[in-house]
């Protein structure tokens, strides 16, 4: 247990999970979100509300941010009542996946204001965040990271320090490239197996313990088995689409071909075109089933033992 106070700005799927896990580990959490309903929900669980990002920073030496868009990110970092107005040295760990140019712009603004920004994107879904099953890719000032590390480990299971500011984002791009590919490969395998006459439950149960599995297969496979993508959503296509765009642009900027990633991105885009933008990204399975002409009503029931 600890008596450390920490701020959390952005209380969506990920930020709310951060706050709950921090409170569960004994941290005092002061939070802010532009959606007051999200604040009120967490207040019933012990969170103390702040009135703005600057208010959070004035009350906490350590702050974690989890924001949905570049616009929201810059508003929190350097907008009116943002973290550049705190007026004292604090450490901010940003866990967003954004373009490096956005992170670097905020880094310069906060540094000029005497605030240390760490680039700490996170790998994991909302469901994993709720369980504290996250990996943080941290980068930036090492002593500041060392101060933030206990909080990162209260929110996740692993935290890596990857060196100079921006390397966390670079590693996150690599991780999400794999997530996108594994997501589509899992969906393709499910559609292939069902088309071959194997029950989705059997596909999942048998492959989970095999060399063919992946963490995404294990996390998103159950949703594909149930064919249910609008309950307990871990990541929407809106969020994933932002990440895919950032990764694609970065890969192009360093002249690195990403053929499998590019194809996986198109399958994700197809799900959006089919009206599933707010569904869990596991819904790429529905896209693959349509491509394969899978009729679930014709797939046999599980037979394995």
mmCIF file of C-alpha atoms in Angstrom:
data_model
loop_
_atom_site.group_PDB
_atom_site.id
_atom_site.type_symbol
_atom_site.label_atom_id
_atom_site.label_comp_id
_atom_site.label_asym_id
_atom_site.label_seq_id
_atom_site.Cartn_x
_atom_site.Cartn_y
_atom_site.Cartn_z
ATOM 1 C CA UNK A 1 0.000 0.000 0.000
ATOM 2 C CA UNK A 2 1.082 3.583 -0.596
ATOM 3 C CA UNK A 3 0.013 7.067 0.360
ATOM 4 C CA UNK A 4 1.144 8.590 -2.943
ATOM 5 C CA UNK A 5 -1.257 10.965 -4.692
ATOM 6 C CA UNK A 6 -1.469 10.663 -8.459
ATOM 7 C CA UNK A 7 -3.544 12.458 -11.067
ATOM 8 C CA UNK A 8 -5.376 10.799 -13.944
ATOM 9 C CA UNK A 9 -6.620 12.972 -16.807
ATOM 10 C CA UNK A 10 -8.973 11.277 -19.245
ATOM 11 C CA UNK A 11 -11.350 8.775 -17.636
ATOM 12 C CA UNK A 12 -12.506 6.744 -20.622
ATOM 13 C CA UNK A 13 -12.131 2.966 -20.935
ATOM 14 C CA UNK A 14 -8.388 3.040 -20.256
ATOM 15 C CA UNK A 15 -8.209 6.021 -17.886
ATOM 16 C CA UNK A 16 -11.014 4.701 -15.688
ATOM 17 C CA UNK A 17 -9.207 1.372 -15.440
ATOM 18 C CA UNK A 18 -5.996 3.202 -14.495
ATOM 19 C CA UNK A 19 -7.829 5.072 -11.735
ATOM 20 C CA UNK A 20 -9.492 1.950 -10.353
ATOM 21 C CA UNK A 21 -6.262 -0.045 -10.298
ATOM 22 C CA UNK A 22 -4.344 2.810 -8.682
ATOM 23 C CA UNK A 23 -7.009 3.201 -5.994
ATOM 24 C CA UNK A 24 -7.017 -0.556 -5.506
ATOM 25 C CA UNK A 25 -3.270 -0.447 -4.821
ATOM 26 C CA UNK A 26 -3.662 2.300 -2.229
ATOM 27 C CA UNK A 27 -2.923 5.398 -4.300
ATOM 28 C CA UNK A 28 -4.973 8.517 -3.708
ATOM 29 C CA UNK A 29 -6.292 9.471 -7.166
ATOM 30 C CA UNK A 30 -7.353 12.930 -8.315
ATOM 31 C CA UNK A 31 -9.049 12.827 -11.707
ATOM 32 C CA UNK A 32 -10.428 15.000 -14.457
ATOM 33 C CA UNK A 33 -12.419 14.430 -17.629
ATOM 34 C CA UNK A 34 -14.434 16.804 -19.795
ATOM 35 C CA UNK A 35 -17.329 14.356 -19.332
ATOM 36 C CA UNK A 36 -18.485 15.024 -15.764
ATOM 37 C CA UNK A 37 -20.527 11.807 -15.733
ATOM 38 C CA UNK A 38 -17.287 9.815 -15.916
ATOM 39 C CA UNK A 39 -15.901 11.746 -12.969
ATOM 40 C CA UNK A 40 -19.055 11.194 -10.907
ATOM 41 C CA UNK A 41 -19.016 7.450 -11.547
ATOM 42 C CA UNK A 42 -15.476 7.157 -10.211
ATOM 43 C CA UNK A 43 -16.148 9.527 -7.310
ATOM 44 C CA UNK A 44 -18.440 6.849 -5.889
ATOM 45 C CA UNK A 45 -15.410 4.544 -5.893
ATOM 46 C CA UNK A 46 -13.061 6.953 -4.101
ATOM 47 C CA UNK A 47 -11.674 9.234 -6.810
ATOM 48 C CA UNK A 48 -11.345 12.920 -5.918
ATOM 49 C CA UNK A 49 -12.495 15.274 -8.668
ATOM 50 C CA UNK A 50 -10.468 18.147 -10.096
ATOM 51 C CA UNK A 51 -11.812 21.064 -12.128
ATOM 52 C CA UNK A 52 -9.226 21.095 -14.948
ATOM 53 C CA UNK A 53 -5.941 19.522 -16.075
ATOM 54 C CA UNK A 54 -4.062 22.402 -14.403
ATOM 55 C CA UNK A 55 -5.971 21.743 -11.175
ATOM 56 C CA UNK A 56 -4.867 18.101 -11.289
ATOM 57 C CA UNK A 57 -1.255 19.183 -11.808
ATOM 58 C CA UNK A 58 -1.356 21.616 -8.904
ATOM 59 C CA UNK A 59 -2.547 18.860 -6.568
ATOM 60 C CA UNK A 60 -0.300 16.013 -7.792
ATOM 61 C CA UNK A 61 3.428 15.629 -8.425
ATOM 62 C CA UNK A 62 2.713 12.703 -10.760
ATOM 63 C CA UNK A 63 0.050 12.768 -13.495
ATOM 64 C CA UNK A 64 -1.054 10.132 -16.022
ATOM 65 C CA UNK A 65 -2.932 11.124 -19.176
ATOM 66 C CA UNK A 66 -5.149 8.930 -21.366
ATOM 67 C CA UNK A 67 -6.798 10.924 -24.149
ATOM 68 C CA UNK A 68 -8.741 9.916 -27.266
ATOM 69 C CA UNK A 69 -7.597 12.365 -29.945
ATOM 70 C CA UNK A 70 -4.745 14.746 -30.798
ATOM 71 C CA UNK A 71 -7.122 17.655 -30.191
ATOM 72 C CA UNK A 72 -7.939 16.444 -26.670
ATOM 73 C CA UNK A 73 -4.250 15.749 -26.036
ATOM 74 C CA UNK A 74 -3.124 19.261 -26.960
ATOM 75 C CA UNK A 75 -5.996 20.832 -25.022
ATOM 76 C CA UNK A 76 -4.842 19.013 -21.875
ATOM 77 C CA UNK A 77 -1.152 19.668 -22.446
ATOM 78 C CA UNK A 78 -1.097 23.307 -23.529
ATOM 79 C CA UNK A 79 -4.670 24.601 -23.826
ATOM 80 C CA UNK A 80 -6.499 26.895 -21.452
ATOM 81 C CA UNK A 81 -6.145 25.510 -17.913
ATOM 82 C CA UNK A 82 -3.804 22.882 -19.328
ATOM 83 C CA UNK A 83 -0.708 21.355 -17.800
ATOM 84 C CA UNK A 84 1.558 24.151 -19.054
ATOM 85 C CA UNK A 85 -0.240 26.398 -16.547
ATOM 86 C CA UNK A 86 0.532 24.289 -13.469
ATOM 87 C CA UNK A 87 3.363 26.609 -12.419
ATOM 88 C CA UNK A 88 5.539 24.020 -10.711
ATOM 89 C CA UNK A 89 7.686 21.012 -11.690
ATOM 90 C CA UNK A 90 5.665 17.816 -12.038
ATOM 91 C CA UNK A 91 6.047 14.594 -14.039
ATOM 92 C CA UNK A 92 3.422 13.686 -16.638
ATOM 93 C CA UNK A 93 3.244 10.210 -18.193
ATOM 94 C CA UNK A 94 1.236 10.299 -21.397
ATOM 95 C CA UNK A 95 -0.138 6.888 -22.429
ATOM 96 C CA UNK A 96 -1.776 7.927 -25.720
ATOM 97 C CA UNK A 97 -0.858 6.541 -29.117
ATOM 98 C CA UNK A 98 -0.244 9.611 -31.276
ATOM 99 C CA UNK A 99 2.033 10.839 -34.026
ATOM 100 C CA UNK A 100 5.545 11.619 -32.815
ATOM 101 C CA UNK A 101 5.114 15.211 -33.978
ATOM 102 C CA UNK A 102 2.217 15.655 -31.527
ATOM 103 C CA UNK A 103 4.219 14.199 -28.643
ATOM 104 C CA UNK A 104 7.274 16.322 -29.465
ATOM 105 C CA UNK A 105 5.194 19.510 -29.678
ATOM 106 C CA UNK A 106 3.773 18.826 -26.210
ATOM 107 C CA UNK A 107 7.218 17.885 -24.875
ATOM 108 C CA UNK A 108 8.633 21.239 -25.937
ATOM 109 C CA UNK A 109 5.693 23.204 -24.514
ATOM 110 C CA UNK A 110 5.772 21.401 -21.172
ATOM 111 C CA UNK A 111 9.567 21.557 -20.889
ATOM 112 C CA UNK A 112 9.385 25.334 -21.359
ATOM 113 C CA UNK A 113 6.846 25.422 -18.512
ATOM 114 C CA UNK A 114 9.070 23.379 -16.199
ATOM 115 C CA UNK A 115 7.034 20.177 -16.539
ATOM 116 C CA UNK A 116 8.606 16.817 -17.469
ATOM 117 C CA UNK A 117 6.677 14.814 -20.067
ATOM 118 C CA UNK A 118 7.291 11.089 -20.426
ATOM 119 C CA UNK A 119 6.169 9.241 -23.560
ATOM 120 C CA UNK A 120 4.535 6.065 -22.181
ATOM 121 C CA UNK A 121 2.148 4.410 -24.641
ATOM 122 C CA UNK A 122 0.464 1.267 -23.400
ATOM 123 C CA UNK A 123 -0.080 -2.120 -24.989
ATOM 124 C CA UNK A 124 -3.323 -3.840 -24.064
ATOM 125 C CA UNK A 125 -7.073 -3.696 -24.530
ATOM 126 C CA UNK A 126 -9.664 -2.137 -22.251
ATOM 127 C CA UNK A 127 -10.431 -5.591 -20.885
ATOM 128 C CA UNK A 128 -6.759 -6.089 -20.096
ATOM 129 C CA UNK A 129 -6.581 -2.633 -18.526
ATOM 130 C CA UNK A 130 -9.398 -3.540 -16.165
ATOM 131 C CA UNK A 131 -7.303 -6.483 -14.932
ATOM 132 C CA UNK A 132 -4.067 -4.497 -14.774
ATOM 133 C CA UNK A 133 -2.706 -6.703 -17.571
ATOM 134 C CA UNK A 134 -0.907 -3.948 -19.510
ATOM 135 C CA UNK A 135 2.601 -3.305 -20.794
ATOM 136 C CA UNK A 136 3.944 0.256 -20.725
ATOM 137 C CA UNK A 137 6.483 1.411 -23.305
ATOM 138 C CA UNK A 138 8.057 4.313 -21.440
ATOM 139 C CA UNK A 139 10.625 6.792 -22.712
ATOM 140 C CA UNK A 140 12.110 10.075 -21.590
ATOM 141 C CA UNK A 141 13.983 11.339 -18.538
ATOM 142 C CA UNK A 142 15.092 8.247 -16.564
ATOM 143 C CA UNK A 143 14.931 9.724 -13.019
ATOM 144 C CA UNK A 144 11.391 10.945 -13.751
ATOM 145 C CA UNK A 145 10.492 7.502 -15.075
ATOM 146 C CA UNK A 146 11.852 5.943 -11.884
ATOM 147 C CA UNK A 147 9.481 8.158 -9.883
ATOM 148 C CA UNK A 148 6.552 7.170 -12.100
ATOM 149 C CA UNK A 149 7.360 3.457 -12.293
ATOM 150 C CA UNK A 150 5.434 2.335 -9.143
ATOM 151 C CA UNK A 151 2.272 3.908 -10.569
ATOM 152 C CA UNK A 152 2.822 2.282 -13.959
ATOM 153 C CA UNK A 153 3.188 -1.100 -12.269
ATOM 154 C CA UNK A 154 0.001 -0.479 -10.285
ATOM 155 C CA UNK A 155 -1.829 0.032 -13.605
ATOM 156 C CA UNK A 156 -0.101 -2.735 -15.545
ATOM 157 C CA UNK A 157 2.118 -5.785 -15.164
ATOM 158 C CA UNK A 158 5.252 -4.630 -16.992
ATOM 159 C CA UNK A 159 6.945 -1.277 -17.642
ATOM 160 C CA UNK A 160 9.896 -0.946 -19.996
ATOM 161 C CA UNK A 161 12.106 2.137 -20.173
ATOM 162 C CA UNK A 162 13.216 2.441 -23.793
ATOM 163 C CA UNK A 163 15.535 5.425 -23.658
ATOM 164 C CA UNK A 164 15.130 8.795 -25.283
ATOM 165 C CA UNK A 165 11.730 10.514 -25.478
ATOM 166 C CA UNK A 166 9.736 9.148 -28.420
ATOM 167 C CA UNK A 167 11.072 5.596 -28.314
ATOM 168 C CA UNK A 168 7.993 4.539 -26.372
ATOM 169 C CA UNK A 169 5.814 5.622 -29.280
ATOM 170 C CA UNK A 170 8.091 3.948 -31.810
ATOM 171 C CA UNK A 171 7.805 0.670 -29.904
ATOM 172 C CA UNK A 172 4.027 1.097 -29.632
ATOM 173 C CA UNK A 173 3.819 1.428 -33.415
ATOM 174 C CA UNK A 174 5.669 -1.878 -33.729
ATOM 175 C CA UNK A 175 3.354 -3.493 -31.154
ATOM 176 C CA UNK A 176 0.168 -2.241 -32.776
ATOM 177 C CA UNK A 177 1.370 -3.343 -36.186
ATOM 178 C CA UNK A 178 1.425 -6.856 -34.744
ATOM 179 C CA UNK A 179 -1.923 -6.384 -32.975
ATOM 180 C CA UNK A 180 -3.594 -5.383 -36.257
ATOM 181 C CA UNK A 181 -2.100 -8.354 -38.115
ATOM 182 C CA UNK A 182 -2.869 -10.844 -35.318
ATOM 183 C CA UNK A 183 -6.439 -9.540 -35.079
ATOM 184 C CA UNK A 184 -7.083 -10.164 -38.773
ATOM 185 C CA UNK A 185 -5.177 -13.465 -38.800
ATOM 186 C CA UNK A 186 -7.317 -14.668 -35.889
ATOM 187 C CA UNK A 187 -10.475 -13.669 -37.772
ATOM 188 C CA UNK A 188 -9.249 -15.328 -40.960
ATOM 189 C CA UNK A 189 -8.481 -18.543 -39.088
ATOM 190 C CA UNK A 190 -11.932 -18.518 -37.482
ATOM 191 C CA UNK A 191 -13.667 -17.975 -40.826
ATOM 192 C CA UNK A 192 -11.481 -20.621 -42.488
ATOM 193 C CA UNK A 193 -12.185 -23.134 -39.754
ATOM 194 C CA UNK A 194 -15.950 -22.519 -39.784
ATOM 195 C CA UNK A 195 -16.029 -22.743 -43.588
ATOM 196 C CA UNK A 196 -14.258 -26.103 -43.187
ATOM 197 C CA UNK A 197 -17.019 -27.262 -40.854
ATOM 198 C CA UNK A 198 -15.333 -26.832 -37.474
ATOM 199 C CA UNK A 199 -17.201 -25.153 -34.615
ATOM 200 C CA UNK A 200 -15.696 -21.818 -33.515
ATOM 201 C CA UNK A 201 -15.587 -23.063 -29.914
ATOM 202 C CA UNK A 202 -13.433 -25.981 -31.050
ATOM 203 C CA UNK A 203 -11.124 -23.749 -33.074
ATOM 204 C CA UNK A 204 -10.546 -21.553 -30.048
ATOM 205 C CA UNK A 205 -10.153 -24.311 -27.461
ATOM 206 C CA UNK A 206 -7.745 -26.390 -29.545
ATOM 207 C CA UNK A 207 -5.553 -23.598 -30.900
ATOM 208 C CA UNK A 208 -5.211 -21.700 -27.606
ATOM 209 C CA UNK A 209 -2.696 -24.239 -26.365
ATOM 210 C CA UNK A 210 -0.879 -24.663 -29.661
ATOM 211 C CA UNK A 211 2.006 -22.992 -31.459
ATOM 212 C CA UNK A 212 -0.596 -21.135 -33.547
ATOM 213 C CA UNK A 213 -1.925 -19.016 -30.710
ATOM 214 C CA UNK A 214 -1.230 -15.345 -30.001
ATOM 215 C CA UNK A 215 -2.203 -13.016 -27.199
ATOM 216 C CA UNK A 216 -4.770 -11.405 -29.511
ATOM 217 C CA UNK A 217 -6.143 -14.848 -30.426
ATOM 218 C CA UNK A 218 -6.635 -15.505 -26.709
ATOM 219 C CA UNK A 219 -8.125 -12.064 -25.917
ATOM 220 C CA UNK A 220 -10.372 -11.546 -28.952
ATOM 221 C CA UNK A 221 -11.046 -15.159 -29.893
ATOM 222 C CA UNK A 222 -13.853 -15.577 -27.328
ATOM 223 C CA UNK A 223 -15.742 -12.617 -28.848
ATOM 224 C CA UNK A 224 -15.362 -14.155 -32.287
ATOM 225 C CA UNK A 225 -16.649 -17.473 -30.943
ATOM 226 C CA UNK A 226 -19.749 -15.766 -29.518
ATOM 227 C CA UNK A 227 -20.155 -13.523 -32.602
ATOM 228 C CA UNK A 228 -20.869 -10.670 -30.183
ATOM 229 C CA UNK A 229 -18.924 -7.436 -30.620
ATOM 230 C CA UNK A 230 -20.923 -4.726 -28.865
ATOM 231 C CA UNK A 231 -20.633 -5.875 -25.251
ATOM 232 C CA UNK A 232 -17.588 -5.192 -23.056
ATOM 233 C CA UNK A 233 -15.896 -3.425 -25.946
ATOM 234 C CA UNK A 234 -12.123 -3.383 -25.439
ATOM 235 C CA UNK A 235 -11.176 -1.179 -28.396
ATOM 236 C CA UNK A 236 -13.347 0.364 -31.091
ATOM 237 C CA UNK A 237 -12.521 0.751 -34.768
ATOM 238 C CA UNK A 238 -12.503 4.523 -34.202
ATOM 239 C CA UNK A 239 -9.617 4.219 -31.748
ATOM 240 C CA UNK A 240 -7.862 1.555 -33.768
ATOM 241 C CA UNK A 241 -8.303 3.562 -36.968
ATOM 242 C CA UNK A 242 -6.422 6.469 -35.379
ATOM 243 C CA UNK A 243 -3.587 4.136 -34.429
ATOM 244 C CA UNK A 244 -3.458 2.480 -37.856
ATOM 245 C CA UNK A 245 -3.222 5.863 -39.538
ATOM 246 C CA UNK A 246 -0.360 6.962 -37.273
ATOM 247 C CA UNK A 247 1.565 3.721 -37.854
ATOM 248 C CA UNK A 248 1.047 3.808 -41.617
ATOM 249 C CA UNK A 249 2.262 7.394 -41.854
ATOM 250 C CA UNK A 250 5.301 6.689 -39.690
ATOM 251 C CA UNK A 251 6.248 3.603 -41.707
ATOM 252 C CA UNK A 252 6.012 5.674 -44.883
ATOM 253 C CA UNK A 253 8.135 8.444 -43.346
ATOM 254 C CA UNK A 254 11.010 6.020 -42.711
ATOM 255 C CA UNK A 255 10.557 4.166 -46.044
ATOM 256 C CA UNK A 256 9.638 0.850 -44.429
ATOM 257 C CA UNK A 257 7.289 -1.446 -46.379
ATOM 258 C CA UNK A 258 4.530 -3.040 -44.272
ATOM 259 C CA UNK A 259 2.569 -5.295 -46.673
ATOM 260 C CA UNK A 260 0.804 -7.438 -44.058
ATOM 261 C CA UNK A 261 -0.048 -4.407 -41.936
ATOM 262 C CA UNK A 262 -1.438 -2.581 -44.969
ATOM 263 C CA UNK A 263 -3.734 -5.498 -45.773
ATOM 264 C CA UNK A 264 -4.837 -5.800 -42.148
ATOM 265 C CA UNK A 265 -5.607 -2.068 -42.110
ATOM 266 C CA UNK A 266 -7.888 -2.507 -45.128
ATOM 267 C CA UNK A 267 -9.823 -5.272 -43.368
ATOM 268 C CA UNK A 268 -10.304 -2.987 -40.365
ATOM 269 C CA UNK A 269 -11.498 -0.255 -42.739
ATOM 270 C CA UNK A 270 -13.986 -2.704 -44.247
ATOM 271 C CA UNK A 271 -15.549 -3.229 -40.815
ATOM 272 C CA UNK A 272 -16.071 0.530 -40.508
ATOM 273 C CA UNK A 273 -17.598 0.606 -44.010
ATOM 274 C CA UNK A 274 -20.008 -2.115 -42.887
ATOM 275 C CA UNK A 275 -21.263 0.019 -39.982
ATOM 276 C CA UNK A 276 -19.227 -1.408 -37.127
ATOM 277 C CA UNK A 277 -17.043 1.564 -36.196
ATOM 278 C CA UNK A 278 -18.099 1.528 -32.521
ATOM 279 C CA UNK A 279 -17.924 -2.263 -32.203
ATOM 280 C CA UNK A 280 -14.971 -4.127 -30.767
ATOM 281 C CA UNK A 281 -12.227 -4.616 -33.321
ATOM 282 C CA UNK A 282 -12.742 -8.370 -32.976
ATOM 283 C CA UNK A 283 -15.600 -7.731 -35.419
ATOM 284 C CA UNK A 284 -13.106 -8.112 -38.266
ATOM 285 C CA UNK A 285 -14.234 -11.733 -37.915
ATOM 286 C CA UNK A 286 -17.667 -10.737 -39.255
ATOM 287 C CA UNK A 287 -15.931 -9.142 -42.251
ATOM 288 C CA UNK A 288 -13.937 -12.300 -42.939
ATOM 289 C CA UNK A 289 -17.045 -14.466 -42.565
ATOM 290 C CA UNK A 290 -18.838 -12.360 -45.184
ATOM 291 C CA UNK A 291 -15.869 -12.658 -47.531
ATOM 292 C CA UNK A 292 -15.839 -16.430 -47.039
ATOM 293 C CA UNK A 293 -19.616 -16.836 -47.228
ATOM 294 C CA UNK A 294 -19.756 -18.467 -43.802
ATOM 295 C CA UNK A 295 -23.246 -19.332 -42.537
ATOM 296 C CA UNK A 296 -22.922 -19.981 -38.810
ATOM 297 C CA UNK A 297 -26.251 -21.798 -38.735
ATOM 298 C CA UNK A 298 -24.661 -24.476 -40.912
ATOM 299 C CA UNK A 299 -21.537 -24.915 -38.778
ATOM 300 C CA UNK A 300 -21.692 -28.137 -36.711
ATOM 301 C CA UNK A 301 -21.767 -28.026 -32.926
ATOM 302 C CA UNK A 302 -18.520 -28.730 -31.046
ATOM 303 C CA UNK A 303 -17.560 -32.402 -30.989
ATOM 304 C CA UNK A 304 -14.076 -32.489 -29.513
ATOM 305 C CA UNK A 305 -13.257 -33.673 -25.998
#
